[in-house]
Coordinates of C-alpha atoms and ligand atoms in Angstrom, one line a residue:
I1196 CA -145.8 55.4 3.7
G1197 CA -147.4 58.3 5.0
G1198 CA -145.7 62.2 6.6
N1199 CA -143.2 64.7 5.8
A1200 CA -144.5 63.7 1.4
A1201 CA -141.1 64.9 0.8
L1202 CA -139.8 61.9 2.7
W1203 CA -141.0 59.8 0.0
F1204 CA -140.7 61.7 -3.0
V1205 CA -137.3 62.3 -2.5
D1206 CA -135.1 60.7 0.1
R1207 CA -137.1 57.7 -0.5
H1208 CA -135.1 57.2 -4.0
V1209 CA -131.4 57.6 -1.6
G1210 CA -132.2 55.1 0.3
E1211 CA -133.3 52.5 -2.6
G1212 CA -130.3 53.1 -4.8
R1213 CA -131.5 55.2 -7.1
G1214 CA -129.4 58.5 -5.3
D1215 CA -127.6 59.0 -8.9
G1216 CA -130.5 59.3 -11.7
I1217 CA -131.6 62.0 -12.6
A1218 CA -134.1 64.1 -11.0
F1219 CA -134.3 67.9 -13.2
R1220 CA -132.1 68.9 -16.3
E1221 CA -132.3 72.3 -17.2
A1222 CA -133.3 72.6 -20.8
F1223 CA -131.7 76.2 -21.3
G1224 CA -128.0 77.9 -20.4
D1225 CA -125.3 75.5 -19.2
N1226 CA -128.0 72.3 -17.9
R1227 CA -127.3 72.4 -15.1
E1228 CA -129.1 69.2 -13.1
I1229 CA -129.6 67.4 -9.6
S1230 CA -129.7 64.1 -9.1
Y1231 CA -131.9 62.9 -5.8
G1232 CA -128.6 61.9 -3.7
D1233 CA -128.1 66.0 -3.9
L1234 CA -131.5 67.3 -4.3
A1235 CA -132.2 65.3 -0.7
E1236 CA -128.8 66.2 0.6
Q1237 CA -129.9 70.1 -0.7
S1238 CA -133.6 70.2 0.4
A1239 CA -132.1 69.6 3.3
R1240 CA -129.3 71.9 4.1
F1241 CA -132.3 74.1 2.8
A1242 CA -134.6 72.7 6.0
G1243 CA -131.6 73.6 8.1
A1244 CA -130.7 76.9 6.4
C1245 CA -134.3 78.0 7.5
H1246 CA -134.2 77.1 11.3
R1247 CA -131.4 78.9 11.1
A1248 CA -132.4 82.2 10.0
G1249 CA -136.3 82.2 12.7
L1250 CA -138.4 80.9 10.6
R1251 CA -141.2 78.5 11.7
R1252 CA -142.8 75.9 11.2
E1253 CA -146.8 76.0 9.4
E1254 CA -145.2 80.2 9.1
R1255 CA -145.3 80.5 5.3
A1256 CA -142.7 81.4 1.7
I1257 CA -143.8 83.1 -1.1
M1258 CA -141.6 81.3 -4.3
L1259 CA -141.7 83.5 -6.9
V1260 CA -139.3 81.3 -8.5
L1261 CA -139.6 80.4 -12.3
D1262 CA -138.4 76.8 -13.7
Q1263 CA -135.4 76.7 -12.5
I1264 CA -132.8 73.8 -10.3
E1265 CA -134.0 75.8 -7.5
F1266 CA -137.5 75.5 -7.5
P1267 CA -137.3 71.7 -6.0
V1268 CA -135.2 72.4 -3.4
I1269 CA -137.1 75.4 -2.1
F1270 CA -139.9 72.7 -2.8
W1271 CA -138.7 70.5 -1.4
G1272 CA -136.4 71.7 1.5
A1273 CA -139.5 73.6 2.6
L1274 CA -141.5 70.5 3.6
K1275 CA -138.5 69.0 5.1
A1276 CA -138.5 72.7 7.9
G1277 CA -142.0 72.3 8.7
I1278 CA -143.0 75.9 6.5
V1279 CA -145.3 75.8 4.0
P1280 CA -144.0 77.1 -0.1
I1281 CA -146.3 79.0 -1.5
P1282 CA -144.9 78.7 -5.8
L1283 CA -146.7 81.2 -7.2
N1284 CA -148.0 82.7 -11.2
T1285 CA -144.4 84.4 -11.5
L1286 CA -146.7 86.3 -14.8
L1287 CA -148.9 88.8 -12.1
S1288 CA -148.4 92.6 -11.9
T1289 CA -147.3 94.1 -8.8
S1290 CA -150.9 94.9 -8.0
V1291 CA -151.8 91.7 -7.4
Y1292 CA -148.7 90.3 -5.7
D1293 CA -148.5 93.0 -3.0
A1294 CA -151.9 91.2 -2.1
I1295 CA -151.1 87.8 -1.8
F1296 CA -148.4 88.3 -0.1
H1297 CA -151.3 90.5 2.4
D1298 CA -152.9 88.1 1.6
S1299 CA -151.1 85.3 2.9
R1300 CA -149.1 86.6 5.2
A1301 CA -145.5 85.2 4.3
S1302 CA -142.4 85.6 6.2
A1303 CA -139.9 85.1 3.6
L1304 CA -140.0 85.4 0.0
F1305 CA -137.7 83.1 -2.8
V1306 CA -137.3 85.6 -6.1
S1307 CA -136.0 84.1 -8.8
N1308 CA -133.3 88.0 -9.9
E1309 CA -136.2 88.0 -13.0
L1310 CA -138.5 88.4 -11.8
Y1311 CA -137.6 91.3 -8.4
E1312 CA -137.8 93.9 -10.0
T1313 CA -142.3 92.8 -10.7
I1314 CA -142.4 92.7 -6.6
A1315 CA -139.5 95.4 -5.2
P1316 CA -142.5 98.2 -5.4
A1317 CA -144.6 95.4 -3.2
L1318 CA -141.8 95.3 -0.6
P1319 CA -141.3 98.5 1.7
L1320 CA -145.6 98.2 2.1
N1321 CA -145.9 94.8 3.3
P1322 CA -145.0 94.0 7.1
F1323 CA -144.9 90.1 7.2
I1324 CA -142.3 89.6 5.5
R1325 CA -139.0 89.3 7.4
E1326 CA -136.6 87.8 4.4
V1327 CA -136.4 88.6 1.0
I1328 CA -134.0 85.7 -0.6
V1329 CA -133.6 86.6 -4.2
I1330 CA -131.6 83.5 -6.9
G1331 CA -129.3 86.0 -8.8
D1332 CA -125.7 86.8 -8.1
S1333 CA -125.7 89.3 -6.7
A1334 CA -129.2 90.7 -4.3
P1335 CA -130.2 94.4 -3.3
E1336 CA -130.3 96.2 -0.2
G1337 CA -132.1 94.1 2.7
A1338 CA -132.3 91.3 0.8
R1339 CA -129.8 88.1 0.5
T1340 CA -128.9 85.5 -2.1
F1341 CA -130.3 82.1 -2.8
N1342 CA -126.4 81.0 -2.1
A1343 CA -125.8 83.3 0.6
F1344 CA -128.8 81.7 3.1
M1345 CA -128.5 78.6 2.4
E1346 CA -124.0 78.7 2.5
G1347 CA -122.8 76.4 5.6
A1348 CA -126.4 76.1 6.8
E1349 CA -126.4 72.3 8.7
P1350 CA -129.2 69.5 7.5
A1351 CA -132.2 69.2 8.7
E1352 CA -134.6 66.3 10.0
P1353 CA -137.1 66.4 8.0
V1354 CA -140.7 67.9 10.3
T1355 CA -142.9 64.5 11.4
V1356 CA -146.0 65.6 10.3
C1357 CA -150.0 63.7 9.6
D1358 CA -150.9 63.1 6.5
D1359 CA -153.5 66.3 6.8
E1360 CA -151.2 68.6 7.3
V1361 CA -151.1 71.2 4.9
A1362 CA -148.2 70.8 3.0
F1363 CA -147.9 74.3 0.5
W1364 CA -150.8 76.6 -0.8
L1365 CA -151.7 77.2 -4.9
Y1366 CA -153.2 81.2 -5.7
S1367 CA -156.2 80.5 -7.0
S1368 CA -158.3 83.4 -9.1
G1369 CA -161.8 83.4 -8.0
S1370 CA -165.0 85.4 -10.4
T1371 CA -164.6 87.7 -9.0
G1372 CA -160.9 88.4 -10.0
Q1373 CA -159.5 88.0 -6.0
P1374 CA -157.1 85.1 -5.7
K1375 CA -158.0 82.6 -3.2
G1376 CA -154.7 81.1 -0.6
V1377 CA -155.8 77.0 -2.1
R1378 CA -154.5 75.2 1.3
H1379 CA -153.1 71.4 0.2
V1380 CA -152.7 68.7 2.5
H1381 CA -148.8 66.1 2.5
S1382 CA -151.0 63.3 1.8
S1383 CA -152.8 65.2 -1.3
L1384 CA -149.0 64.9 -3.5
K1385 CA -149.1 61.0 -2.8
A1386 CA -152.6 61.1 -3.9
T1387 CA -152.8 62.4 -7.5
A1388 CA -149.2 60.7 -8.4
D1389 CA -150.8 57.2 -7.2
T1390 CA -153.9 58.2 -9.3
Y1391 CA -153.6 60.3 -12.4
G1392 CA -149.7 59.8 -12.4
A1393 CA -149.2 56.5 -12.1
Q1394 CA -152.8 54.6 -13.4
V1395 CA -153.7 57.8 -17.2
L1396 CA -150.2 59.2 -17.5
G1397 CA -147.8 56.0 -16.4
V1398 CA -144.8 57.6 -15.9
R1399 CA -141.4 55.2 -15.7
Q1400 CA -138.2 55.3 -14.3
D1401 CA -136.9 55.9 -17.2
D1402 CA -138.8 58.8 -19.4
T1403 CA -138.0 62.2 -19.5
V1404 CA -140.6 64.2 -18.8
Y1405 CA -141.3 68.3 -20.3
S1406 CA -144.6 69.6 -19.4
V1407 CA -144.8 73.6 -20.6
A1408 CA -147.1 74.1 -18.1
K1409 CA -144.4 75.6 -15.3
L1410 CA -143.8 74.4 -11.6
F1411 CA -146.4 76.9 -9.9
F1412 CA -149.9 75.5 -11.5
A1413 CA -151.1 72.1 -10.1
Y1414 CA -151.1 71.0 -13.5
G1415 CA -147.7 71.8 -13.7
L1416 CA -146.4 71.0 -10.4
G1417 CA -148.1 67.2 -10.7
N1418 CA -146.3 66.7 -14.6
G1419 CA -143.1 68.4 -13.9
M1420 CA -142.2 67.1 -9.9
T1421 CA -144.5 65.5 -8.6
F1422 CA -145.4 62.8 -10.9
P1423 CA -142.1 62.1 -12.5
M1424 CA -140.2 62.3 -8.5
A1425 CA -142.8 59.9 -8.1
V1426 CA -140.9 56.5 -10.0
G1427 CA -137.2 58.4 -10.3
A1428 CA -137.8 59.2 -13.6
T1429 CA -136.3 62.6 -15.1
T1430 CA -137.5 66.2 -15.0
L1431 CA -136.4 69.0 -18.0
L1432 CA -136.9 72.3 -16.9
Y1433 CA -137.1 76.0 -19.7
N1434 CA -136.8 79.3 -16.9
G1435 CA -139.1 80.6 -21.2
R1436 CA -142.0 81.4 -22.6
P1437 CA -143.2 78.1 -24.2
T1438 CA -143.2 79.4 -28.0
P1439 CA -143.5 76.7 -30.4
D1440 CA -139.9 77.7 -31.4
S1441 CA -138.8 77.6 -28.6
V1442 CA -140.3 73.9 -27.4
S1443 CA -139.7 72.8 -31.2
Q1444 CA -136.1 73.3 -30.0
I1445 CA -136.2 71.5 -26.7
L1446 CA -138.1 68.5 -28.0
T1447 CA -135.3 68.2 -30.3
E1448 CA -131.8 69.3 -28.1
H1449 CA -133.2 67.5 -24.9
R1450 CA -135.7 64.4 -26.5
P1451 CA -138.6 63.7 -24.1
T1452 CA -140.5 60.6 -23.5
V1453 CA -143.9 62.1 -22.3
F1454 CA -144.8 65.7 -22.7
C1455 CA -147.1 67.8 -21.0
G1456 CA -148.9 70.5 -23.2
V1457 CA -151.6 73.2 -23.6
P1458 CA -154.4 73.1 -25.6
T1459 CA -153.2 76.4 -27.6
L1460 CA -149.2 75.2 -27.2
Y1461 CA -150.5 72.0 -28.9
A1462 CA -152.7 73.9 -31.9
A1463 CA -149.2 76.8 -33.0
L1464 CA -147.0 73.3 -32.7
V1465 CA -149.4 72.0 -35.5
H1466 CA -149.5 75.1 -38.0
K1467 CA -145.7 75.8 -37.6
W1468 CA -145.5 72.3 -38.3
E1469 CA -147.1 71.7 -40.9
S1470 CA -146.4 75.4 -42.7
E1471 CA -142.7 74.5 -42.1
G1472 CA -143.8 70.3 -43.1
A1473 CA -141.1 69.1 -41.0
H1474 CA -141.5 68.6 -36.7
P1475 CA -138.5 68.1 -34.4
D1476 CA -137.8 64.8 -33.9
A1477 CA -138.2 63.1 -30.5
P1478 CA -139.2 59.5 -28.9
L1479 CA -142.7 60.7 -27.8
R1480 CA -144.4 58.3 -26.0
T1481 CA -147.7 59.8 -24.1
C1482 CA -148.4 63.1 -24.7
I1483 CA -151.4 65.2 -22.3
S1484 CA -153.3 68.1 -22.5
A1485 CA -155.9 69.9 -19.5
G1486 CA -156.1 73.2 -18.1
E1487 CA -159.0 74.2 -21.3
A1488 CA -160.9 71.7 -23.8
L1489 CA -158.5 70.4 -26.8
P1490 CA -160.2 70.8 -29.9
E1491 CA -160.8 67.4 -32.0
E1492 CA -159.0 69.0 -35.1
V1493 CA -156.0 70.0 -33.1
G1494 CA -156.0 66.4 -31.4
R1495 CA -156.6 64.2 -35.2
K1496 CA -153.2 66.3 -36.6
W1497 CA -150.9 66.0 -33.7
Q1498 CA -151.7 62.3 -33.7
A1499 CA -150.6 62.0 -37.4
V1500 CA -147.5 63.8 -36.3
W1501 CA -146.4 62.2 -34.2
G1502 CA -148.4 58.5 -34.1
V1503 CA -149.3 59.7 -30.9
D1504 CA -152.7 60.6 -29.1
I1505 CA -152.9 63.4 -27.3
M1506 CA -155.4 62.8 -24.1
D1507 CA -157.3 65.6 -22.8
G1508 CA -158.6 66.0 -18.8
V1509 CA -159.3 68.0 -17.0
G1510 CA -158.5 68.8 -13.3
S1511 CA -158.6 71.9 -10.4
T1512 CA -156.5 73.5 -8.8
E1513 CA -158.7 72.6 -5.5
M1514 CA -158.6 69.1 -6.8
L1515 CA -154.7 69.0 -7.0
H1516 CA -154.8 67.6 -10.6
I1517 CA -156.3 65.8 -13.0
F1518 CA -159.5 63.5 -12.4
L1519 CA -161.4 63.2 -15.5
S1520 CA -159.8 62.4 -18.8
N1521 CA -159.1 60.5 -21.5
R1522 CA -157.2 56.9 -21.4
P1523 CA -154.3 55.5 -22.8
G1524 CA -155.4 53.1 -25.6
D1525 CA -159.5 54.9 -25.5
V1526 CA -159.2 58.9 -26.4
V1527 CA -162.1 60.5 -27.7
Y1528 CA -161.0 63.8 -29.1
G1529 CA -164.5 66.6 -27.9
T1530 CA -164.7 64.9 -25.0
S1531 CA -163.1 65.3 -21.4
G1532 CA -162.8 60.9 -20.7
V1533 CA -163.7 58.8 -18.0
P1534 CA -162.9 59.7 -14.5
V1535 CA -159.7 58.3 -12.8
P1536 CA -159.2 55.9 -10.3
G1537 CA -159.9 56.8 -7.5
Y1538 CA -162.6 59.8 -8.2
E1539 CA -166.0 59.5 -8.5
V1540 CA -167.7 62.1 -10.4
R1541 CA -171.5 63.3 -10.0
L1542 CA -173.5 65.8 -12.4
V1543 CA -176.2 67.8 -10.4
D1544 CA -178.5 70.2 -11.3
E1545 CA -178.4 74.2 -9.8
A1546 CA -181.2 71.8 -7.0
G1547 CA -178.4 69.5 -6.1
A1548 CA -180.2 66.6 -8.2
D1549 CA -178.4 64.5 -9.7
V1550 CA -179.3 64.7 -14.2
G1551 CA -179.2 61.7 -16.3
V1552 CA -177.5 60.3 -19.3
G1553 CA -177.9 63.2 -22.4
E1554 CA -178.3 66.2 -19.2
V1555 CA -176.5 68.8 -18.6
G1556 CA -175.3 69.4 -15.4
E1557 CA -172.5 70.9 -12.6
L1558 CA -170.2 68.6 -12.5
L1559 CA -169.2 66.8 -9.2
V1560 CA -165.7 65.3 -8.1
R1561 CA -164.8 63.5 -5.0
G1562 CA -161.4 62.1 -4.8
A1563 CA -158.6 61.8 -2.1
S1564 CA -156.9 64.9 -4.1
S1565 CA -159.4 67.5 -2.5
A1566 CA -158.7 70.4 -0.8
D1567 CA -158.6 71.5 2.7
G1568 CA -160.3 74.8 2.3
Y1569 CA -159.7 78.5 0.8
W1570 CA -157.4 80.7 3.1
N1571 CA -160.1 82.9 5.2
Q1572 CA -162.5 82.2 3.5
R1573 CA -164.7 80.6 4.7
D1574 CA -168.5 81.0 2.5
K1575 CA -166.0 79.7 -0.4
S1576 CA -165.0 77.1 1.2
R1577 CA -168.6 75.8 2.0
S1578 CA -169.4 76.9 -1.0
T1579 CA -167.2 75.3 -2.9
F1580 CA -166.3 71.8 -0.4
E1581 CA -169.3 70.2 0.5
G1582 CA -169.0 67.2 2.5
H1583 CA -165.8 64.8 0.5
W1584 CA -167.8 66.6 -3.1
T1585 CA -166.3 70.2 -5.0
R1586 CA -168.2 71.6 -6.6
T1587 CA -166.1 72.5 -9.8
G1588 CA -168.4 75.6 -11.6
D1589 CA -168.1 73.3 -14.9
K1590 CA -171.1 72.4 -16.7
Y1591 CA -170.6 68.8 -18.6
E1592 CA -172.6 66.6 -19.9
L1593 CA -172.6 62.9 -20.2
T1594 CA -172.7 60.4 -23.4
P1595 CA -174.5 57.4 -23.5
D1596 CA -171.7 55.4 -23.4
G1597 CA -170.2 57.0 -20.4
R1598 CA -167.7 60.1 -21.1
Y1599 CA -168.0 62.9 -20.6
V1600 CA -168.4 66.2 -22.9
Y1601 CA -167.4 70.1 -21.7
C1602 CA -170.8 71.9 -22.2
G1603 CA -169.3 75.5 -20.5
R1604 CA -168.1 77.0 -16.9
T1605 CA -171.4 77.8 -14.8
D1606 CA -170.3 80.7 -13.9
D1607 CA -168.7 83.5 -16.8
M1608 CA -165.3 82.4 -15.8
F1609 CA -163.4 80.9 -18.9
K1610 CA -160.0 80.1 -19.3
V1611 CA -157.3 81.7 -21.7
S1612 CA -154.4 79.3 -22.1
G1613 CA -154.9 77.1 -19.2
I1614 CA -155.5 79.6 -17.0
W1615 CA -158.6 81.2 -15.4
V1616 CA -159.6 84.3 -16.7
S1617 CA -161.9 86.4 -14.5
P1618 CA -164.2 89.3 -17.1
F1619 CA -164.5 91.2 -13.8
E1620 CA -160.6 91.0 -13.6
V1621 CA -160.0 92.7 -16.9
E1622 CA -163.3 95.0 -17.1
Q1623 CA -162.1 96.6 -13.7
A1624 CA -158.7 96.7 -15.6
L1625 CA -160.0 98.3 -18.4
V1626 CA -162.5 101.0 -17.0
S1627 CA -159.2 102.1 -14.9
H1628 CA -158.0 103.2 -18.5
P1629 CA -159.4 107.4 -19.0
A1630 CA -160.5 107.2 -22.4
V1631 CA -163.3 104.5 -21.1
L1632 CA -166.5 104.5 -19.3
E1633 CA -167.6 101.5 -19.5
A1634 CA -166.4 97.4 -20.2
A1635 CA -167.8 93.9 -20.7
V1636 CA -165.6 91.6 -21.4
V1637 CA -166.6 87.8 -22.9
A1638 CA -164.6 84.5 -24.1
K1639 CA -165.2 84.7 -27.8
R1640 CA -163.1 81.6 -29.6
D1641 CA -160.5 82.4 -31.7
D1642 CA -159.7 80.1 -35.9
D1643 CA -158.9 77.5 -33.8
G1644 CA -161.4 76.6 -31.8
L1645 CA -159.9 78.7 -28.5
E1646 CA -161.1 81.1 -25.9
K1647 CA -159.1 84.6 -25.9
P1648 CA -160.8 87.7 -24.1
K1649 CA -162.8 90.3 -26.5
A1650 CA -164.3 93.7 -24.3
F1651 CA -166.9 95.7 -25.3
L1652 CA -166.4 99.3 -24.0
V1653 CA -167.8 102.3 -24.2
L1654 CA -165.7 105.0 -24.2
K1655 CA -166.0 108.6 -22.3
S1656 CA -167.3 111.6 -25.1
G1657 CA -164.6 113.5 -26.6
Q1658 CA -162.0 110.0 -26.1
A1659 CA -160.9 108.0 -28.7
G1660 CA -160.0 104.1 -27.7
D1661 CA -156.5 103.4 -29.4
P1662 CA -157.3 98.7 -29.3
D1663 CA -153.2 98.4 -28.7
A1664 CA -152.3 100.8 -26.5
L1665 CA -155.7 99.3 -23.9
K1666 CA -154.0 96.4 -24.3
A1667 CA -151.6 96.7 -23.3
F1668 CA -152.4 98.2 -20.6
V1669 CA -154.2 95.3 -19.5
Q1670 CA -151.4 93.6 -20.0
D1671 CA -149.3 95.7 -17.1
K1672 CA -152.4 95.7 -14.8
I1673 CA -153.6 92.2 -14.1
G1674 CA -151.3 89.9 -16.2
K1675 CA -150.2 88.9 -20.2
W1676 CA -152.3 87.0 -21.0
K1677 CA -155.3 87.9 -19.1
Y1678 CA -155.5 91.1 -22.3
P1679 CA -158.8 91.4 -24.4
R1680 CA -157.1 90.4 -27.6
W1681 CA -160.5 92.0 -30.0
V1682 CA -161.5 95.5 -28.8
E1683 CA -165.1 96.5 -30.2
I1684 CA -166.2 99.9 -29.1
V1685 CA -169.9 100.8 -28.9
D1686 CA -172.5 102.5 -27.4
D1687 CA -173.5 101.2 -24.4
L1688 CA -174.0 97.7 -23.3
P1689 CA -176.9 95.3 -22.4
K1690 CA -177.4 95.8 -18.7
T1691 CA -180.8 94.1 -17.1
A1692 CA -182.8 97.2 -15.0
T1693 CA -181.0 96.3 -11.7
G1694 CA -177.7 97.6 -13.8
K1695 CA -176.1 94.4 -13.8
I1696 CA -174.7 93.4 -17.3
Q1697 CA -176.1 90.7 -20.0
R1698 CA -173.4 89.6 -20.8
F1699 CA -174.8 86.4 -22.8
K1700 CA -175.7 89.0 -25.0
L1701 CA -172.3 89.7 -25.8
R1702 CA -171.5 86.1 -26.0
E1703 CA -174.0 86.2 -28.8
T1704 CA -172.5 88.4 -30.9
A1705 CA -169.1 88.2 -30.5
Ligands
LIG3024 O1 -157.1 72.9 -15.6 C1 -157.4 72.2 -15.1 O2 -157.7 70.4 -16.4 C2 -156.1 71.5 -14.5 C3 -155.1 70.5 -14.7 C4 -154.6 69.4 -13.6 C5 -155.2 70.5 -12.6 C6 -154.8 71.8 -12.2 C7 -155.7 72.1 -13.0 C8 -156.5 73.9 -13.2

């Protein structure tokens, strides 16, 4: 089936007799559940409510929604209505939300009540948002509750779309820290489910899936939504922070069979269980990792605990999900594995020529889930999406046995807990502090071998920099995970003759 992706991922299960199957279960509060049948009905009513509210086809709707039952209702309901949902990272700061609200020109905003306060200051400044819907028991003036929005709405038939029609956007940070709207089409959702979801992850109808990556990430959207939904499986949703304690509790109480993690969390879980001398009991049969390279030792220790390997892979928001991965029964730690069936990759030098085995080149990828482009960023779109090939900005080396080994970024960006961090953005936040004259940020590996920001600061004369206060300042300004874990005060920064910071020199001393 082509066309509207909601028909295939949601309504098909009702037509094929799986309507009573549980699609989502909340691993918090009263453990609310929603069946495939109820999701089909509620998403159709959501589409009707959008029409009734005057939201028109192709208008955008921001989703600042925690992992909770309303997330899939809104996402699939929007697709049924022809409205373009934009799930956003729930950890950003007010100023970044303000920029995205303006950039996207979204007409509607769906927000979990826990997050309302953060976006509230951006609303009076926004001329585009006509509807603010709060998921919670009450709504402030000028907004409605989700229940009020849905009440009495008639179910609407899904709009007919073509495969290439834009279905949803995700925002990805760029090298300047400026978020870019990545436009994805309806057919890409099924493309990733048919390739990585079916042929590497191998989700089955009897699986219970738990992804610590939230649904607003491309990684989480596939793991926790489209892959399980492609086969009528159940996903566990958790609205809080995935800490070693909360994840251990979910493993014990909800007993997932498929676990989708990120290296920072795998490392923290392994440490916790090592120091406690015990681990939870769960029937895990498949574990995957992405976001940043998985340290070999973490993979080996996890295997020793569970008897199950972690399949490390690499994907991107632009390709929607993982395109290079270790495979079931064929895991080599320290590598990103081989191309996922359905994807082709190349390694090229700066002139665009293919490089050979053992040489480092930029990774290019081609496959059916490539994004349609960036919103309103023609230059960026042209330099990233080159015909059928998408540039990843990652440097890789091909081993003689055909596996790909990560060698770093072509620019200065790096990932923390699987999320891109732009040194530039962190530096800008630091220099906006009254005590800071100049700042340079580089990646430094922590004791687990995972990259975190380190800041080198030149202070204004007569100022004393309190590292903890500076870290808190950055957290408040640009997001909780981007703050520098180390702060070093220096007399000056290494620069080129034209005044550009030489980060490579700082990396050597970090
Ligand atoms: O970071 C990754 O490896 C990734 C994987 C799947 C989907 C999206 C991303 C960014």
